[in-house]
CSV table of C-alpha atoms and ligand atoms in Angstrom, one decimal:
chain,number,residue,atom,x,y,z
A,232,UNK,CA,102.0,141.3,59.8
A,233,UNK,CA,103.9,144.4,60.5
A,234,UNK,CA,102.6,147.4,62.4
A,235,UNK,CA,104.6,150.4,62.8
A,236,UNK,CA,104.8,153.2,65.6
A,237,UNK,CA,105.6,156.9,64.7
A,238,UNK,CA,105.6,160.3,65.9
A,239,UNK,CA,107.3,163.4,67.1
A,240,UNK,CA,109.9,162.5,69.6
A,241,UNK,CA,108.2,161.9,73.3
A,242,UNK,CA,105.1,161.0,72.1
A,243,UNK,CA,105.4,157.8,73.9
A,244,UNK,CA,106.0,155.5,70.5
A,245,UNK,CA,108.4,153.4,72.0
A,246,UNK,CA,106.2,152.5,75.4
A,247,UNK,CA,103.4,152.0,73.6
A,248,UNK,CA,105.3,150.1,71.2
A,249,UNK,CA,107.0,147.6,73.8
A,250,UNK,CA,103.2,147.2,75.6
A,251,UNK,CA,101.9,145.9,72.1
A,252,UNK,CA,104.9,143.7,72.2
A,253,UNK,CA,104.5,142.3,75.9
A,254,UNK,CA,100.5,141.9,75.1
A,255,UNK,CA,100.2,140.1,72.0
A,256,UNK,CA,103.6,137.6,73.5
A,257,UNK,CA,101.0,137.3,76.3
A,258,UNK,CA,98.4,136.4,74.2
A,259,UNK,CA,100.7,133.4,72.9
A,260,UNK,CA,101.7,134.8,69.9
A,261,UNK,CA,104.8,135.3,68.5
A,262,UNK,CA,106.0,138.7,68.2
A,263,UNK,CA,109.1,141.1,67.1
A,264,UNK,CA,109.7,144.9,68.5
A,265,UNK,CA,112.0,146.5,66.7
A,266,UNK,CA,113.1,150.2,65.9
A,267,UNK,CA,114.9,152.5,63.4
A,268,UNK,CA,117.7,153.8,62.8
A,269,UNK,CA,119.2,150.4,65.0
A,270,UNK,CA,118.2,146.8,65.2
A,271,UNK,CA,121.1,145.0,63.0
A,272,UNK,CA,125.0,145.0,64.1
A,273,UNK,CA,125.4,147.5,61.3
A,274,UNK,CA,122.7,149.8,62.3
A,275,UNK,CA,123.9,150.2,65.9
A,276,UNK,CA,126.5,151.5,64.2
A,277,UNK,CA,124.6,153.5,62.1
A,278,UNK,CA,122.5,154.7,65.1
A,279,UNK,CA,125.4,155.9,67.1
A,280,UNK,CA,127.0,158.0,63.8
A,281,UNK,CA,123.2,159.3,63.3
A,282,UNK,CA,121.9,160.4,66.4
A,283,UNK,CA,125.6,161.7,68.4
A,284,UNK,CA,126.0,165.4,68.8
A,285,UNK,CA,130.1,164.1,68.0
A,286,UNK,CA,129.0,163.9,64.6
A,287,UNK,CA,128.3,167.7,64.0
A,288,UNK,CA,126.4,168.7,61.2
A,289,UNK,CA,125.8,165.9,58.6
A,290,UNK,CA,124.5,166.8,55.3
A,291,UNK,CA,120.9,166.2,54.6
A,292,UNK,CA,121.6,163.7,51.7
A,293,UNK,CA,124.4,161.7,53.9
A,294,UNK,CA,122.1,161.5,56.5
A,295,UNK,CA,119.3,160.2,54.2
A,296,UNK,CA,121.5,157.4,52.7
A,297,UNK,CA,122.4,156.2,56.9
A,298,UNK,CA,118.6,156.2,57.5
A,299,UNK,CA,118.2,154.2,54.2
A,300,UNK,CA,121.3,151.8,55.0
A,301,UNK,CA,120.3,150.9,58.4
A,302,UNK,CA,116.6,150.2,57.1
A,303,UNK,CA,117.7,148.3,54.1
A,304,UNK,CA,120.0,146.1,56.8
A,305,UNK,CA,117.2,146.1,59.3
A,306,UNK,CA,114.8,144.4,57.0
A,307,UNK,CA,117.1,142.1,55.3
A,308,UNK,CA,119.1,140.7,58.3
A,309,UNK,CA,115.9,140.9,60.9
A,310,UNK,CA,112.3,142.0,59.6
A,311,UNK,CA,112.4,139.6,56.8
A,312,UNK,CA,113.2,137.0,58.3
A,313,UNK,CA,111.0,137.3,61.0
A,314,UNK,CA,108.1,137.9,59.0
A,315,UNK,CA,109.2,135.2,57.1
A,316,UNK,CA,108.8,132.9,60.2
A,317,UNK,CA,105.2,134.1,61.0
A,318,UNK,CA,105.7,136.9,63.6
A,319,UNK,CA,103.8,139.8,64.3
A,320,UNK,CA,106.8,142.6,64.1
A,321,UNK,CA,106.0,145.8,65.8
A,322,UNK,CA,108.9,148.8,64.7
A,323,UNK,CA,109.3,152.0,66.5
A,324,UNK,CA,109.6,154.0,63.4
A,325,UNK,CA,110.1,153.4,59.5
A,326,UNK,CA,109.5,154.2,56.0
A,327,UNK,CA,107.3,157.1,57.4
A,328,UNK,CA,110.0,158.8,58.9
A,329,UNK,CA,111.9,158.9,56.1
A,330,UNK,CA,109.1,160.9,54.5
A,331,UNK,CA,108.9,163.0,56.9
A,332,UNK,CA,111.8,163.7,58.6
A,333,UNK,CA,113.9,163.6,55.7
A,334,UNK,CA,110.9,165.2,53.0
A,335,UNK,CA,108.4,167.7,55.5
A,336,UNK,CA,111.7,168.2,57.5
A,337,UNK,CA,114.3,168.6,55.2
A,338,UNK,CA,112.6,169.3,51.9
A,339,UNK,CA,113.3,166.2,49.8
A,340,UNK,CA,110.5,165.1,47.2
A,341,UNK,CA,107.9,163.0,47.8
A,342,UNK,CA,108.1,161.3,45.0
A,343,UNK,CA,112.4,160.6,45.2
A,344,UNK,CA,111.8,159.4,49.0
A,345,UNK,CA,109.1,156.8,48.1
A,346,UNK,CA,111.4,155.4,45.4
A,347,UNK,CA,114.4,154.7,47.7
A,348,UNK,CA,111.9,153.9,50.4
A,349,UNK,CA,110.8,151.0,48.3
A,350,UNK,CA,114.4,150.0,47.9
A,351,UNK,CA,115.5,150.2,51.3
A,352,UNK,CA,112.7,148.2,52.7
A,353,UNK,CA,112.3,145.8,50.1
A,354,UNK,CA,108.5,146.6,49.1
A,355,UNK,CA,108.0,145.5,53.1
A,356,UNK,CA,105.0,147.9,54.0
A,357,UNK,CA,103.3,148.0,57.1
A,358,UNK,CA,99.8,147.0,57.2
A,359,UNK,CA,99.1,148.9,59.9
A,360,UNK,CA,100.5,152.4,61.3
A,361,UNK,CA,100.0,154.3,64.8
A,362,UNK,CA,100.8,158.1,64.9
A,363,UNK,CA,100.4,159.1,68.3
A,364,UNK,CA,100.3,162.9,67.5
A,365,UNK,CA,101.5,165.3,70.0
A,366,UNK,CA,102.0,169.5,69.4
A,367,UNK,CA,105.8,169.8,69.1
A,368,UNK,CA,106.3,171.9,72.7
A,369,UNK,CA,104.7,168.8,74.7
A,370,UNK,CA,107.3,166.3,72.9
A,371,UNK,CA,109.9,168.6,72.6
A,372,UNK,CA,109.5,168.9,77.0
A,373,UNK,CA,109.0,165.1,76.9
A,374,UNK,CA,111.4,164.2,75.0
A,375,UNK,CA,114.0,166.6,77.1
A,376,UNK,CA,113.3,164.8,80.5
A,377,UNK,CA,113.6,161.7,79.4
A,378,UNK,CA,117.2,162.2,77.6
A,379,UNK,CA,117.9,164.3,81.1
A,380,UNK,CA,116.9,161.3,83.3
A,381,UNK,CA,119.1,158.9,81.0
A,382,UNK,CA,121.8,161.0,80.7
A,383,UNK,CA,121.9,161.1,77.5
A,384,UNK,CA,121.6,163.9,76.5
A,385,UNK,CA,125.3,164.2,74.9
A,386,UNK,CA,124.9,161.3,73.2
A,387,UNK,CA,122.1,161.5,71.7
A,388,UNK,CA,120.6,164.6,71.7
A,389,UNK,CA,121.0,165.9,68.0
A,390,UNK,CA,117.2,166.0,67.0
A,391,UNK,CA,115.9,166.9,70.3
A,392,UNK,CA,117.9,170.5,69.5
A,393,UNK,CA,116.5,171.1,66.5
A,394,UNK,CA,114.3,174.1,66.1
A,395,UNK,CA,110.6,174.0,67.9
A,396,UNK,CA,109.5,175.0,64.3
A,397,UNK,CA,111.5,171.5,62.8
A,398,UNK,CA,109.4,169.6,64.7
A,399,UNK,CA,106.0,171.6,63.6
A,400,UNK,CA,106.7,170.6,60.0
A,401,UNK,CA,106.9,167.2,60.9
A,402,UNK,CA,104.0,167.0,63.0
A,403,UNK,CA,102.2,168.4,60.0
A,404,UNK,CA,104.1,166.0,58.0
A,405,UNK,CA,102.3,163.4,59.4
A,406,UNK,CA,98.9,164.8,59.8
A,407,UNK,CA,99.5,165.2,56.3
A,408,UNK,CA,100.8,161.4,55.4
A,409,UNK,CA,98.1,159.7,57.6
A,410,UNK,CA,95.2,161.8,55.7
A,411,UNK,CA,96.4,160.6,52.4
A,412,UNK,CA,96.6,156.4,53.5
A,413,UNK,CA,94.0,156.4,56.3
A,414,UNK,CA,93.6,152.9,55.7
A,415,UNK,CA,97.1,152.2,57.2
A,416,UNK,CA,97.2,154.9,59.6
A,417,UNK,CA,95.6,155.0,62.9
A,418,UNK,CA,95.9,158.5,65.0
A,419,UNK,CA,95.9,158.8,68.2
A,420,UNK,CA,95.9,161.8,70.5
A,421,UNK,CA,99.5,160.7,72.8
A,422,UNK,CA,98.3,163.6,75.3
A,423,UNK,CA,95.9,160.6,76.3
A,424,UNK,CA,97.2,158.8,79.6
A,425,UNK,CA,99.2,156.4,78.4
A,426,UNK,CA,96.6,153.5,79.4
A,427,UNK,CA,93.8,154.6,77.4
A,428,UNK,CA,96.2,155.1,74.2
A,429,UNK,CA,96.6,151.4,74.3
A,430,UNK,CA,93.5,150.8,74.7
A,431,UNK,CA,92.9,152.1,71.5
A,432,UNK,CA,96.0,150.8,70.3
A,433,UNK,CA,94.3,147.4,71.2
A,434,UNK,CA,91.3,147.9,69.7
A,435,UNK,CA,92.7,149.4,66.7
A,436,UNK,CA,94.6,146.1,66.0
A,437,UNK,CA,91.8,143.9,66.4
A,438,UNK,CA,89.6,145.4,63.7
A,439,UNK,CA,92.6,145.2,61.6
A,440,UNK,CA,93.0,142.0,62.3
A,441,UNK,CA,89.3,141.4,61.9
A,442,UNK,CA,89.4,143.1,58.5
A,443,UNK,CA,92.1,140.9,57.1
A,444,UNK,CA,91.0,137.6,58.1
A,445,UNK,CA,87.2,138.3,56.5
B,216,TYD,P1,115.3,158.1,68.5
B,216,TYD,O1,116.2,158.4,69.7
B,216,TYD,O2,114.9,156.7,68.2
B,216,TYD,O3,114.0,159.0,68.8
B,216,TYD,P2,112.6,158.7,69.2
B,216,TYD,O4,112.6,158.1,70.6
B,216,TYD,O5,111.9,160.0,69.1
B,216,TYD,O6,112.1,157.7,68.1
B,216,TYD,O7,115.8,158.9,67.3
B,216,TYD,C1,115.5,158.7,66.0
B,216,TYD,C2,115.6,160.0,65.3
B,216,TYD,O8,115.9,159.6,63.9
B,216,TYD,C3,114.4,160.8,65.3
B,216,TYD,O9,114.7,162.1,65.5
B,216,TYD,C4,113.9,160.7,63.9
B,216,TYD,C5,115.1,160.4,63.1
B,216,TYD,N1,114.8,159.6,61.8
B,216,TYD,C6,114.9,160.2,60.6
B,216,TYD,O10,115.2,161.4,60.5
B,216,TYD,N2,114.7,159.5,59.5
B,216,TYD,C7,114.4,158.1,59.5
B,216,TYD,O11,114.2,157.5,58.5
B,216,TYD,C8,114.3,157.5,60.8
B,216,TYD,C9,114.0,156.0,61.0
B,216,TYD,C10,114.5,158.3,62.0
């Protein structure tokens, strides 16, 4: 099974993400947590070129084709196989951000993104999908405090300067994405304390689960 985490930056994907992770290994099963762009020796790689203010502006198709490279290795070299081998594989971010950031965000179709999506990830689709939604000026402040208390904020702070008015169109991005597959997605409201998201989170999973197995 593979269940996927997305959302505006700060939104708390990642902690959620890693509780899932810790809670289902606790519950004696065996589990992956993953993210995008990273993950595989080439997509560390990938990730550094990607998300570096060094790397200036990159054009919106070269930086399509990195996201699609890194996922393409990502589920060959890690989520496949892992999947293969019966694990429950949580990723913080995938196919979905493609469609957003790279369609909602920077205006390419649908319809092209969904094509090289299935490429890239090999037809692997999550079964289930968590967007903890957030407005854009409570990530945008997360998301700024956390690169300021892990100095990173050279490193990797390209997306977190894009415009406030960027990350609207991708918050409505995914409004929009989870309202067309609301089987897969789950929403959440990530202004929640972060306790009672996973308890949805949880809860969520289990009736997934539930639903599957009947
Ligand atoms: P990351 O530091 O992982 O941010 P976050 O903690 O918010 O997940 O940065 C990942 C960035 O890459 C994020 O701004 C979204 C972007 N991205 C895309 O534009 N397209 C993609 O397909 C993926 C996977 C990520």
């Amino acid at each position: 099974m593979l269940i996927t985490f997305e959302g505006i930056e700060g939104c708390g994907k990642s902690t959620q993400a890693r509780m899932l992770h810790d809670w289902i290994r606790e519950n004696g099963q065996n589990t992956l947590l993953s993210r995008e762009p990273g993950s595989s020796p080439l997509g560390e790689k990938l990730r550094a070129i990607l998300l570096s203010q060094e790397s200036g502006d990159i054009s919106p198709l070269s930086e399509l084709f990195l996201y699609l490279a890194d996922r393409a290795e990502h589920v060959q070299q890690v989520v496949g196989p892992a999947l293969q081998e019966n694990k429950i594989v949580i990723i913080d971010r995938y196919v979905d951000s493609t469609l957003v950031y790279q369609g909602y965000g920077r205006g390419f179709e649908l319809p092209f993104l969904q094509q090289l999506n299935a490429r890239a990830s090999s037809h692997v689709w999550p079964t289930l999908t968590f967007l903890l939604d957030l407005p854009p000026e409570e990530g945008l402040k997360r998301a700024k405090n956390r690169n300021v208390e892990n100095a990173i904020e050279i490193e990797e702070g390209r997306f977190e300067s894009e415009s406030w008015k960027f990350h609207s169109k991708i918050r409505d991005g995914y409004l929009e994405l989870a309202k067309q597959e609301e089987n897969r997605f789950v929403t959440l409201d990530a202004q929640q304390p972060v306790e009672l998201v996973f308890e949805s989170v949880k809860k969520h999973l289990m009736e997934k689960i539930t639903l599957t197995q009947a």
